[in-house]
């Protein structure tokens, strides 16, 4: 699949915003850290929301996307995201425990919606796994905790140590989950083959022409189109920056650079998530002539 | 299984790969009620465009027993279409009365999620209009009573010089389409995903 920057930014920004909210709600800091943290969480969510609009051909019709919540995880996400943002704002305003608990529920629901958008597609085998949900949730929480550690270091140093330890623990869990998914996906065998895609009985089958001399939506949307070296570089970047480098920086008391590098690592992680997913339609688009 | 399910049955035994179905489809659907089916840079070095139907070519078997198989490919109007439930706006839908899977271009937000959810790559975004497009089985033509009854068929079916495309109700066991599937080994593409495509393909015969 071609990684879309709008979606990479949306899922990473919103994930960090969600993780930061959970980190604040869990530790209940008083005063400036709580207010500044909730404002940062809202800003990240808003930035993610804006990024997501760039994915749409008709952003002015985005309101229609709330219609099919009975069947579509995307529609559910479109409803839950603004609801979560409203609850975070209301919680910041009132400090009501009930609103906070509702915001936690909305936050977890949002992780579930985002993950299920990918995990519910049966033939994208790389995505069709509970690990997709686990990874979206844990990676979001890890980056949110790293950001909370950075904010605490500046605003409420007494809490910084706790956030660093939590960021290390959740970061390690998220890293293990992502490694498990890399391991799983490297061993997948595609269910669809050119034989099942065409029903032609003879072997081998080779495509001579895809019916168009130039490219098409099918050749643009479903192939990342980058050399193998770029894909490998993305994997190494994610392996280094999702956890090991930020962990070292956190231990060295450098939480702010840790967050920035981890965020860069998560962009690489999300890029790789798309690039490694092989859509079965690609079987029909192997030769241009 | 009682309601109607319109579909195409494509006979790979007689398809000669002439692309008349592609051009007639493009011609009808570019000028029809639903508006243009746009191209980008059509006469330039890197042409691209939106099509409902494409003819691909495969070579099968070991030399010298190789065969060239021309393979028309369009939306299969699945009985269980994975593209429909994922659509967040309801723009993608399957008609209860005849099983045609359609896109309401006025509701589509161009999020492309339905295209991700189609294992066949049957949906293509119109880069100019920024809405998702796909084969309509010429829904604006097959019910048009101003046309002579014999012409109330998809443009591709009428254009095919070898009658490789059979149009009909695959839920009616007596239709020409159902009989062809039954008697000539009609099969569905990618059965492993249980989408139950309505369109079927007839294999090569010797």
PDB file of C-alpha atoms in Angstrom, chain A residues 1-2 4 7 55-59 61-69 71-75 78 116-118 120-125 127 191-194 196-218 220-222 274 279-285, chain B residues 12 19 22 40 46-49 54-62 65 67-69 71 73 76 82 84-92 104-113 115-125 127 129-132 187-193 195 201 203-204 206:
ATOM      1  CA  UNK A   1       0.000   0.000   0.000  1.00  0.00           C
ATOM      2  CA  UNK A   2       1.129   3.540  -0.638  1.00  0.00           C
ATOM      3  CA  UNK A   4      -0.460   8.500   2.695  1.00  0.00           C
ATOM      4  CA  UNK A   7      -2.945   9.180   7.473  1.00  0.00           C
ATOM      5  CA  UNK A  55      -6.845  12.427   2.884  1.00  0.00           C
ATOM      6  CA  UNK A  56     -10.271  13.285   1.514  1.00  0.00           C
ATOM      7  CA  UNK A  57     -11.140  14.139  -2.060  1.00  0.00           C
ATOM      8  CA  UNK A  58     -14.125  16.134  -0.776  1.00  0.00           C
ATOM      9  CA  UNK A  59     -13.280  17.449   2.711  1.00  0.00           C
ATOM     10  CA  UNK A  61     -18.487  16.573   2.764  1.00  0.00           C
ATOM     11  CA  UNK A  62     -16.628  15.075   5.733  1.00  0.00           C
ATOM     12  CA  UNK A  63     -19.699  15.431   7.965  1.00  0.00           C
ATOM     13  CA  UNK A  64     -21.372  12.720   5.922  1.00  0.00           C
ATOM     14  CA  UNK A  65     -18.839  10.222   7.263  1.00  0.00           C
ATOM     15  CA  UNK A  66     -20.718   9.943  10.556  1.00  0.00           C
ATOM     16  CA  UNK A  67     -23.600   8.178   8.809  1.00  0.00           C
ATOM     17  CA  UNK A  68     -22.598   4.528   8.657  1.00  0.00           C
ATOM     18  CA  UNK A  69     -21.417   3.851  12.218  1.00  0.00           C
ATOM     19  CA  UNK A  71     -21.013  -1.036   9.765  1.00  0.00           C
ATOM     20  CA  UNK A  72     -17.933   1.133   9.232  1.00  0.00           C
ATOM     21  CA  UNK A  73     -15.026   1.508  11.652  1.00  0.00           C
ATOM     22  CA  UNK A  74     -14.021   4.645   9.765  1.00  0.00           C
ATOM     23  CA  UNK A  75     -17.426   6.149  10.462  1.00  0.00           C
ATOM     24  CA  UNK A  78     -15.193  10.012  12.737  1.00  0.00           C
ATOM     25  CA  UNK A 116      -9.940  -1.801  13.409  1.00  0.00           C
ATOM     26  CA  UNK A 117     -10.015   0.368  10.273  1.00  0.00           C
ATOM     27  CA  UNK A 118      -6.934  -1.620   9.259  1.00  0.00           C
ATOM     28  CA  UNK A 120     -10.983  -5.430   9.711  1.00  0.00           C
ATOM     29  CA  UNK A 121      -9.864  -5.849   6.099  1.00  0.00           C
ATOM     30  CA  UNK A 122      -9.527  -9.623   5.730  1.00  0.00           C
ATOM     31  CA  UNK A 123      -7.282  -9.749   2.685  1.00  0.00           C
ATOM     32  CA  UNK A 124      -4.711  -7.226   3.893  1.00  0.00           C
ATOM     33  CA  UNK A 125      -3.073 -10.053   5.803  1.00  0.00           C
ATOM     34  CA  UNK A 127      -3.036  -5.782   9.029  1.00  0.00           C
ATOM     35  CA  UNK A 191      -3.610 -16.354   0.320  1.00  0.00           C
ATOM     36  CA  UNK A 192      -4.301 -14.976  -3.144  1.00  0.00           C
ATOM     37  CA  UNK A 193      -2.209 -15.950  -6.126  1.00  0.00           C
ATOM     38  CA  UNK A 194      -2.387 -15.177  -9.810  1.00  0.00           C
ATOM     39  CA  UNK A 196      -6.898 -17.692  -7.749  1.00  0.00           C
ATOM     40  CA  UNK A 197      -7.080 -14.140  -9.120  1.00  0.00           C
ATOM     41  CA  UNK A 198      -7.603 -15.272 -12.728  1.00  0.00           C
ATOM     42  CA  UNK A 199      -8.751 -18.883 -12.422  1.00  0.00           C
ATOM     43  CA  UNK A 200      -6.421 -19.834 -15.277  1.00  0.00           C
ATOM     44  CA  UNK A 201      -5.483 -23.501 -14.716  1.00  0.00           C
ATOM     45  CA  UNK A 202      -2.072 -23.667 -16.453  1.00  0.00           C
ATOM     46  CA  UNK A 203       1.197 -22.927 -14.652  1.00  0.00           C
ATOM     47  CA  UNK A 204       3.071 -20.722 -14.646  1.00  0.00           C
ATOM     48  CA  UNK A 205       0.950 -17.616 -15.277  1.00  0.00           C
ATOM     49  CA  UNK A 206       2.700 -14.415 -16.250  1.00  0.00           C
ATOM     50  CA  UNK A 207       1.063 -11.070 -16.855  1.00  0.00           C
ATOM     51  CA  UNK A 208       1.799  -9.566 -20.256  1.00  0.00           C
ATOM     52  CA  UNK A 209      -0.361  -6.452 -20.042  1.00  0.00           C
ATOM     53  CA  UNK A 210      -2.503  -4.758 -17.415  1.00  0.00           C
ATOM     54  CA  UNK A 211      -4.720  -3.069 -19.963  1.00  0.00           C
ATOM     55  CA  UNK A 212      -3.208   0.404 -19.811  1.00  0.00           C
ATOM     56  CA  UNK A 213       0.036   1.828 -21.133  1.00  0.00           C
ATOM     57  CA  UNK A 214       0.375   4.480 -18.445  1.00  0.00           C
ATOM     58  CA  UNK A 215      -0.258   4.193 -14.739  1.00  0.00           C
ATOM     59  CA  UNK A 216      -3.648   4.136 -13.101  1.00  0.00           C
ATOM     60  CA  UNK A 217      -5.187   4.597  -9.673  1.00  0.00           C
ATOM     61  CA  UNK A 218      -4.429   0.907  -9.158  1.00  0.00           C
ATOM     62  CA  UNK A 220      -0.512   4.496  -7.641  1.00  0.00           C
ATOM     63  CA  UNK A 221      -2.612   3.715  -4.573  1.00  0.00           C
ATOM     64  CA  UNK A 222      -1.537   0.154  -3.847  1.00  0.00           C
ATOM     65  CA  UNK A 274       1.567   0.726   4.922  1.00  0.00           C
ATOM     66  CA  UNK A 279      -2.884  -5.761  -1.443  1.00  0.00           C
ATOM     67  CA  UNK A 280      -4.131  -8.710  -3.513  1.00  0.00           C
ATOM     68  CA  UNK A 281      -5.208  -6.331  -6.302  1.00  0.00           C
ATOM     69  CA  UNK A 282      -1.491  -5.901  -7.042  1.00  0.00           C
ATOM     70  CA  UNK A 283      -1.593  -9.354  -8.641  1.00  0.00           C
ATOM     71  CA  UNK A 284      -3.483  -7.756 -11.522  1.00  0.00           C
ATOM     72  CA  UNK A 285      -0.964  -4.931 -11.945  1.00  0.00           C
TER      73      UNK A 285
ATOM     74  CA  UNK B  12     -12.314 -16.416 -21.694  1.00  0.00           C
ATOM     75  CA  UNK B  19     -10.621  -3.874 -26.002  1.00  0.00           C
ATOM     76  CA  UNK B  22     -13.120  -1.027 -22.757  1.00  0.00           C
ATOM     77  CA  UNK B  40      -5.349  13.026 -17.085  1.00  0.00           C
ATOM     78  CA  UNK B  46       2.335   9.747 -19.106  1.00  0.00           C
ATOM     79  CA  UNK B  47      -1.371   9.227 -19.740  1.00  0.00           C
ATOM     80  CA  UNK B  48      -3.730   8.090 -16.997  1.00  0.00           C
ATOM     81  CA  UNK B  49      -7.438   7.780 -16.622  1.00  0.00           C
ATOM     82  CA  UNK B  54      -9.894  -3.100 -18.445  1.00  0.00           C
ATOM     83  CA  UNK B  55      -8.692  -6.019 -20.539  1.00  0.00           C
ATOM     84  CA  UNK B  56      -5.531  -7.599 -19.234  1.00  0.00           C
ATOM     85  CA  UNK B  57      -3.412 -10.232 -20.902  1.00  0.00           C
ATOM     86  CA  UNK B  58      -1.735 -13.222 -19.315  1.00  0.00           C
ATOM     87  CA  UNK B  59       0.503 -15.914 -20.699  1.00  0.00           C
ATOM     88  CA  UNK B  60      -0.043 -19.324 -19.153  1.00  0.00           C
ATOM     89  CA  UNK B  61       1.748 -22.647 -19.368  1.00  0.00           C
ATOM     90  CA  UNK B  62       5.227 -23.865 -20.312  1.00  0.00           C
ATOM     91  CA  UNK B  65       2.326 -25.217 -24.783  1.00  0.00           C
ATOM     92  CA  UNK B  67      -1.556 -19.849 -24.181  1.00  0.00           C
ATOM     93  CA  UNK B  68      -2.348 -16.153 -24.316  1.00  0.00           C
ATOM     94  CA  UNK B  69      -5.391 -15.429 -22.201  1.00  0.00           C
ATOM     95  CA  UNK B  71      -8.869 -11.256 -19.268  1.00  0.00           C
ATOM     96  CA  UNK B  73     -11.733  -7.164 -15.502  1.00  0.00           C
ATOM     97  CA  UNK B  76     -17.754  -8.217  -9.963  1.00  0.00           C
ATOM     98  CA  UNK B  82     -16.583  -5.920   1.211  1.00  0.00           C
ATOM     99  CA  UNK B  84     -20.011  -1.506   0.970  1.00  0.00           C
ATOM    100  CA  UNK B  85     -19.973  -1.885   4.786  1.00  0.00           C
ATOM    101  CA  UNK B  86     -16.683   0.034   5.158  1.00  0.00           C
ATOM    102  CA  UNK B  87     -17.993   3.162   3.403  1.00  0.00           C
ATOM    103  CA  UNK B  88     -18.425   5.788   6.126  1.00  0.00           C
ATOM    104  CA  UNK B  89     -21.041   7.849   4.272  1.00  0.00           C
ATOM    105  CA  UNK B  90     -23.262   5.233   2.691  1.00  0.00           C
ATOM    106  CA  UNK B  91     -22.208   6.436  -0.759  1.00  0.00           C
ATOM    107  CA  UNK B  92     -21.317   2.839  -1.660  1.00  0.00           C
ATOM    108  CA  UNK B 104     -23.575   7.822  -5.063  1.00  0.00           C
ATOM    109  CA  UNK B 105     -21.152  10.425  -6.409  1.00  0.00           C
ATOM    110  CA  UNK B 106     -22.899  13.190  -4.467  1.00  0.00           C
ATOM    111  CA  UNK B 107     -22.239  11.481  -1.120  1.00  0.00           C
ATOM    112  CA  UNK B 108     -18.727  10.141  -1.762  1.00  0.00           C
ATOM    113  CA  UNK B 109     -16.045  12.012   0.207  1.00  0.00           C
ATOM    114  CA  UNK B 110     -13.175  10.416  -1.722  1.00  0.00           C
ATOM    115  CA  UNK B 111     -11.577   8.692   1.285  1.00  0.00           C
ATOM    116  CA  UNK B 112     -10.632   5.650  -0.866  1.00  0.00           C
ATOM    117  CA  UNK B 113     -11.360   3.205   1.958  1.00  0.00           C
ATOM    118  CA  UNK B 115     -10.887   0.747  -2.804  1.00  0.00           C
ATOM    119  CA  UNK B 116      -8.680  -0.624  -0.031  1.00  0.00           C
ATOM    120  CA  UNK B 117     -11.510  -2.970   0.890  1.00  0.00           C
ATOM    121  CA  UNK B 118     -11.895  -4.410  -2.626  1.00  0.00           C
ATOM    122  CA  UNK B 119      -9.473  -7.310  -3.210  1.00  0.00           C
ATOM    123  CA  UNK B 120      -9.957  -7.033  -6.977  1.00  0.00           C
ATOM    124  CA  UNK B 121      -8.914  -3.426  -7.497  1.00  0.00           C
ATOM    125  CA  UNK B 122     -12.225  -2.800  -9.229  1.00  0.00           C
ATOM    126  CA  UNK B 123     -12.638   0.731  -7.921  1.00  0.00           C
ATOM    127  CA  UNK B 124     -10.756   3.704  -9.277  1.00  0.00           C
ATOM    128  CA  UNK B 125     -10.855   7.255  -8.023  1.00  0.00           C
ATOM    129  CA  UNK B 127      -8.711  12.216 -10.090  1.00  0.00           C
ATOM    130  CA  UNK B 129     -13.909  14.757  -9.626  1.00  0.00           C
ATOM    131  CA  UNK B 130     -12.290  13.177  -6.537  1.00  0.00           C
ATOM    132  CA  UNK B 131     -15.002  10.575  -6.085  1.00  0.00           C
ATOM    133  CA  UNK B 132     -14.760   6.804  -6.358  1.00  0.00           C
ATOM    134  CA  UNK B 187     -16.103 -19.772 -11.718  1.00  0.00           C
ATOM    135  CA  UNK B 188     -15.577 -16.784  -9.419  1.00  0.00           C
ATOM    136  CA  UNK B 189     -12.341 -14.853  -8.867  1.00  0.00           C
ATOM    137  CA  UNK B 190     -10.475 -15.095  -5.538  1.00  0.00           C
ATOM    138  CA  UNK B 191     -13.018 -17.402  -3.901  1.00  0.00           C
ATOM    139  CA  UNK B 192     -10.743 -17.429  -0.828  1.00  0.00           C
ATOM    140  CA  UNK B 193     -12.166 -14.109   0.395  1.00  0.00           C
ATOM    141  CA  UNK B 195     -17.039 -12.145  -1.410  1.00  0.00           C
ATOM    142  CA  UNK B 201     -15.716 -16.356 -15.807  1.00  0.00           C
ATOM    143  CA  UNK B 203     -12.662 -21.142 -18.689  1.00  0.00           C
ATOM    144  CA  UNK B 204     -10.760 -21.877 -21.876  1.00  0.00           C
ATOM    145  CA  UNK B 206      -9.997 -27.013 -26.221  1.00  0.00           C
TER     146      UNK B 206
END
